Amino acid sequence: MQDEIELEINTFDNELNLADSEKVTLSAEQIEDIVSHAVQFTLMNNFMDMDESKYRVQEELFDALFAAGLLDKYRHLFVILNHKYPTLLHRVF
């Protein structure tokens, strides 16, 4: 059995403004994956131009968040945001 950790995370409204918070339970492996990709993306975001490798890291972070179930409640927004970010929809559905 994997170690699981309960965290309180922010939730967002349809305009992506802070709305509330909720408790979620994630495995240590999920947290490690998300934090590792977030650190890598943050460093790349601050020190590199947006190139193909940076998009790859951004997608890996998205995939880690999605796999952990942290984006499930925002699925309805993917359709709305797809007009602005057309690569998003095919990855979600």
Short mmCIF file of the C-alpha atoms (twelve columns), coordinates in Angstrom:
data_MODEL
# 
_entry.id   MODEL 
# 
loop_
_atom_site.group_PDB 
_atom_site.id 
_atom_site.type_symbol 
_atom_site.label_atom_id 
_atom_site.label_alt_id 
_atom_site.label_comp_id 
_atom_site.label_asym_id 
_atom_site.label_seq_id 
_atom_site.Cartn_x 
_atom_site.Cartn_y 
_atom_site.Cartn_z 
_atom_site.pdbx_PDB_model_num 
ATOM 1  C CA . MET A 1  0.000   0.000  0.000   1 
ATOM 2  C CA . GLN A 2  1.315   3.422  -0.950  1 
ATOM 3  C CA . ASP A 3  1.676   6.192  1.584   1 
ATOM 4  C CA . GLU A 4  -1.115  8.694  1.136   1 
ATOM 5  C CA . ILE A 5  -1.155  12.299 2.280   1 
ATOM 6  C CA . GLU A 6  -4.175  14.531 2.742   1 
ATOM 7  C CA . LEU A 7  -3.620  18.071 1.468   1 
ATOM 8  C CA . GLU A 8  -5.774  21.157 1.349   1 
ATOM 9  C CA . ILE A 9  -5.568  22.728 -2.104  1 
ATOM 10 C CA . ASN A 10 -7.091  25.847 -3.621  1 
ATOM 11 C CA . THR A 11 -10.053 25.595 -5.966  1 
ATOM 12 C CA . PHE A 12 -10.927 28.049 -8.717  1 
ATOM 13 C CA . ASP A 13 -14.062 29.433 -10.323 1 
ATOM 14 C CA . ASN A 14 -14.855 29.452 -14.060 1 
ATOM 15 C CA . GLU A 15 -12.685 32.527 -14.532 1 
ATOM 16 C CA . LEU A 16 -9.796  30.791 -12.720 1 
ATOM 17 C CA . ASN A 17 -9.988  33.081 -9.699  1 
ATOM 18 C CA . LEU A 18 -9.398  31.620 -6.257  1 
ATOM 19 C CA . ALA A 19 -12.769 30.354 -5.039  1 
ATOM 20 C CA . ASP A 20 -12.257 28.066 -2.060  1 
ATOM 21 C CA . SER A 21 -10.186 25.122 -0.901  1 
ATOM 22 C CA . GLU A 22 -10.763 21.411 -0.585  1 
ATOM 23 C CA . LYS A 23 -9.037  18.406 0.917   1 
ATOM 24 C CA . VAL A 24 -7.571  15.818 -1.438  1 
ATOM 25 C CA . THR A 25 -5.660  12.633 -0.785  1 
ATOM 26 C CA . LEU A 26 -2.652  11.903 -2.972  1 
ATOM 27 C CA . SER A 27 -0.030  9.198  -2.910  1 
ATOM 28 C CA . ALA A 28 3.543   10.152 -2.137  1 
ATOM 29 C CA . GLU A 29 4.402   9.086  -5.698  1 
ATOM 30 C CA . GLN A 30 1.812   11.492 -7.164  1 
ATOM 31 C CA . ILE A 31 3.105   14.360 -5.036  1 
ATOM 32 C CA . GLU A 32 6.703   13.631 -6.050  1 
ATOM 33 C CA . ASP A 33 5.720   13.573 -9.728  1 
ATOM 34 C CA . ILE A 34 3.777   16.852 -9.544  1 
ATOM 35 C CA . VAL A 35 6.422   18.701 -7.518  1 
ATOM 36 C CA . SER A 36 9.268   17.480 -9.750  1 
ATOM 37 C CA . HIS A 37 7.501   18.689 -12.908 1 
ATOM 38 C CA . ALA A 38 6.481   21.969 -11.230 1 
ATOM 39 C CA . VAL A 39 10.071  22.717 -10.185 1 
ATOM 40 C CA . GLN A 40 11.408  21.882 -13.643 1 
ATOM 41 C CA . PHE A 41 8.718   23.969 -15.358 1 
ATOM 42 C CA . THR A 42 9.265   26.922 -13.011 1 
ATOM 43 C CA . LEU A 43 13.002  26.919 -13.681 1 
ATOM 44 C CA . MET A 44 12.498  26.611 -17.433 1 
ATOM 45 C CA . ASN A 45 9.802   29.284 -17.389 1 
ATOM 46 C CA . ASN A 46 12.136  31.758 -15.708 1 
ATOM 47 C CA . PHE A 47 15.330  31.025 -17.593 1 
ATOM 48 C CA . MET A 48 14.380  29.853 -21.076 1 
ATOM 49 C CA . ASP A 49 12.364  31.078 -24.009 1 
ATOM 50 C CA . MET A 50 9.242   29.029 -24.677 1 
ATOM 51 C CA . ASP A 51 10.550  26.274 -26.896 1 
ATOM 52 C CA . GLU A 52 9.572   22.709 -27.608 1 
ATOM 53 C CA . SER A 53 11.247  21.258 -24.495 1 
ATOM 54 C CA . LYS A 54 9.441   23.750 -22.279 1 
ATOM 55 C CA . TYR A 55 6.100   22.756 -23.820 1 
ATOM 56 C CA . ARG A 56 6.997   19.118 -23.157 1 
ATOM 57 C CA . VAL A 57 7.614   19.845 -19.462 1 
ATOM 58 C CA . GLN A 58 4.374   21.834 -19.270 1 
ATOM 59 C CA . GLU A 59 2.506   18.862 -20.760 1 
ATOM 60 C CA . GLU A 60 4.164   16.488 -18.289 1 
ATOM 61 C CA . LEU A 61 3.028   18.705 -15.398 1 
ATOM 62 C CA . PHE A 62 -0.500  18.815 -16.838 1 
ATOM 63 C CA . ASP A 63 -0.501  15.028 -17.226 1 
ATOM 64 C CA . ALA A 64 0.685   14.528 -13.627 1 
ATOM 65 C CA . LEU A 65 -2.041  16.846 -12.284 1 
ATOM 66 C CA . PHE A 66 -4.656  15.159 -14.471 1 
ATOM 67 C CA . ALA A 67 -3.559  11.635 -13.458 1 
ATOM 68 C CA . ALA A 68 -3.823  12.637 -9.787  1 
ATOM 69 C CA . GLY A 69 -7.421  13.750 -10.375 1 
ATOM 70 C CA . LEU A 70 -6.701  17.370 -9.501  1 
ATOM 71 C CA . LEU A 71 -8.131  18.690 -12.769 1 
ATOM 72 C CA . ASP A 72 -11.315 16.574 -12.880 1 
ATOM 73 C CA . LYS A 73 -13.572 19.281 -11.487 1 
ATOM 74 C CA . TYR A 74 -12.345 21.668 -14.199 1 
ATOM 75 C CA . ARG A 75 -13.119 19.466 -17.218 1 
ATOM 76 C CA . HIS A 76 -15.903 21.832 -18.289 1 
ATOM 77 C CA . LEU A 77 -13.326 24.607 -18.578 1 
ATOM 78 C CA . PHE A 78 -11.219 22.631 -21.044 1 
ATOM 79 C CA . VAL A 79 -13.877 23.088 -23.704 1 
ATOM 80 C CA . ILE A 80 -13.964 26.836 -23.027 1 
ATOM 81 C CA . LEU A 81 -10.175 27.163 -22.872 1 
ATOM 82 C CA . ASN A 82 -9.705  25.020 -25.978 1 
ATOM 83 C CA . HIS A 83 -10.484 28.047 -28.127 1 
ATOM 84 C CA . LYS A 84 -7.460  29.784 -26.626 1 
ATOM 85 C CA . TYR A 85 -5.279  26.675 -26.189 1 
ATOM 86 C CA . PRO A 86 -6.219  24.286 -29.021 1 
ATOM 87 C CA . THR A 87 -3.851  21.449 -28.003 1 
ATOM 88 C CA . LEU A 88 -5.611  20.963 -24.685 1 
ATOM 89 C CA . LEU A 89 -8.854  19.284 -25.768 1 
ATOM 90 C CA . HIS A 90 -7.380  16.235 -27.498 1 
ATOM 91 C CA . ARG A 91 -5.330  15.443 -24.400 1 
ATOM 92 C CA . VAL A 92 -8.280  15.473 -22.017 1 
ATOM 93 C CA . PHE A 93 -11.030 13.639 -23.856 1 
# 
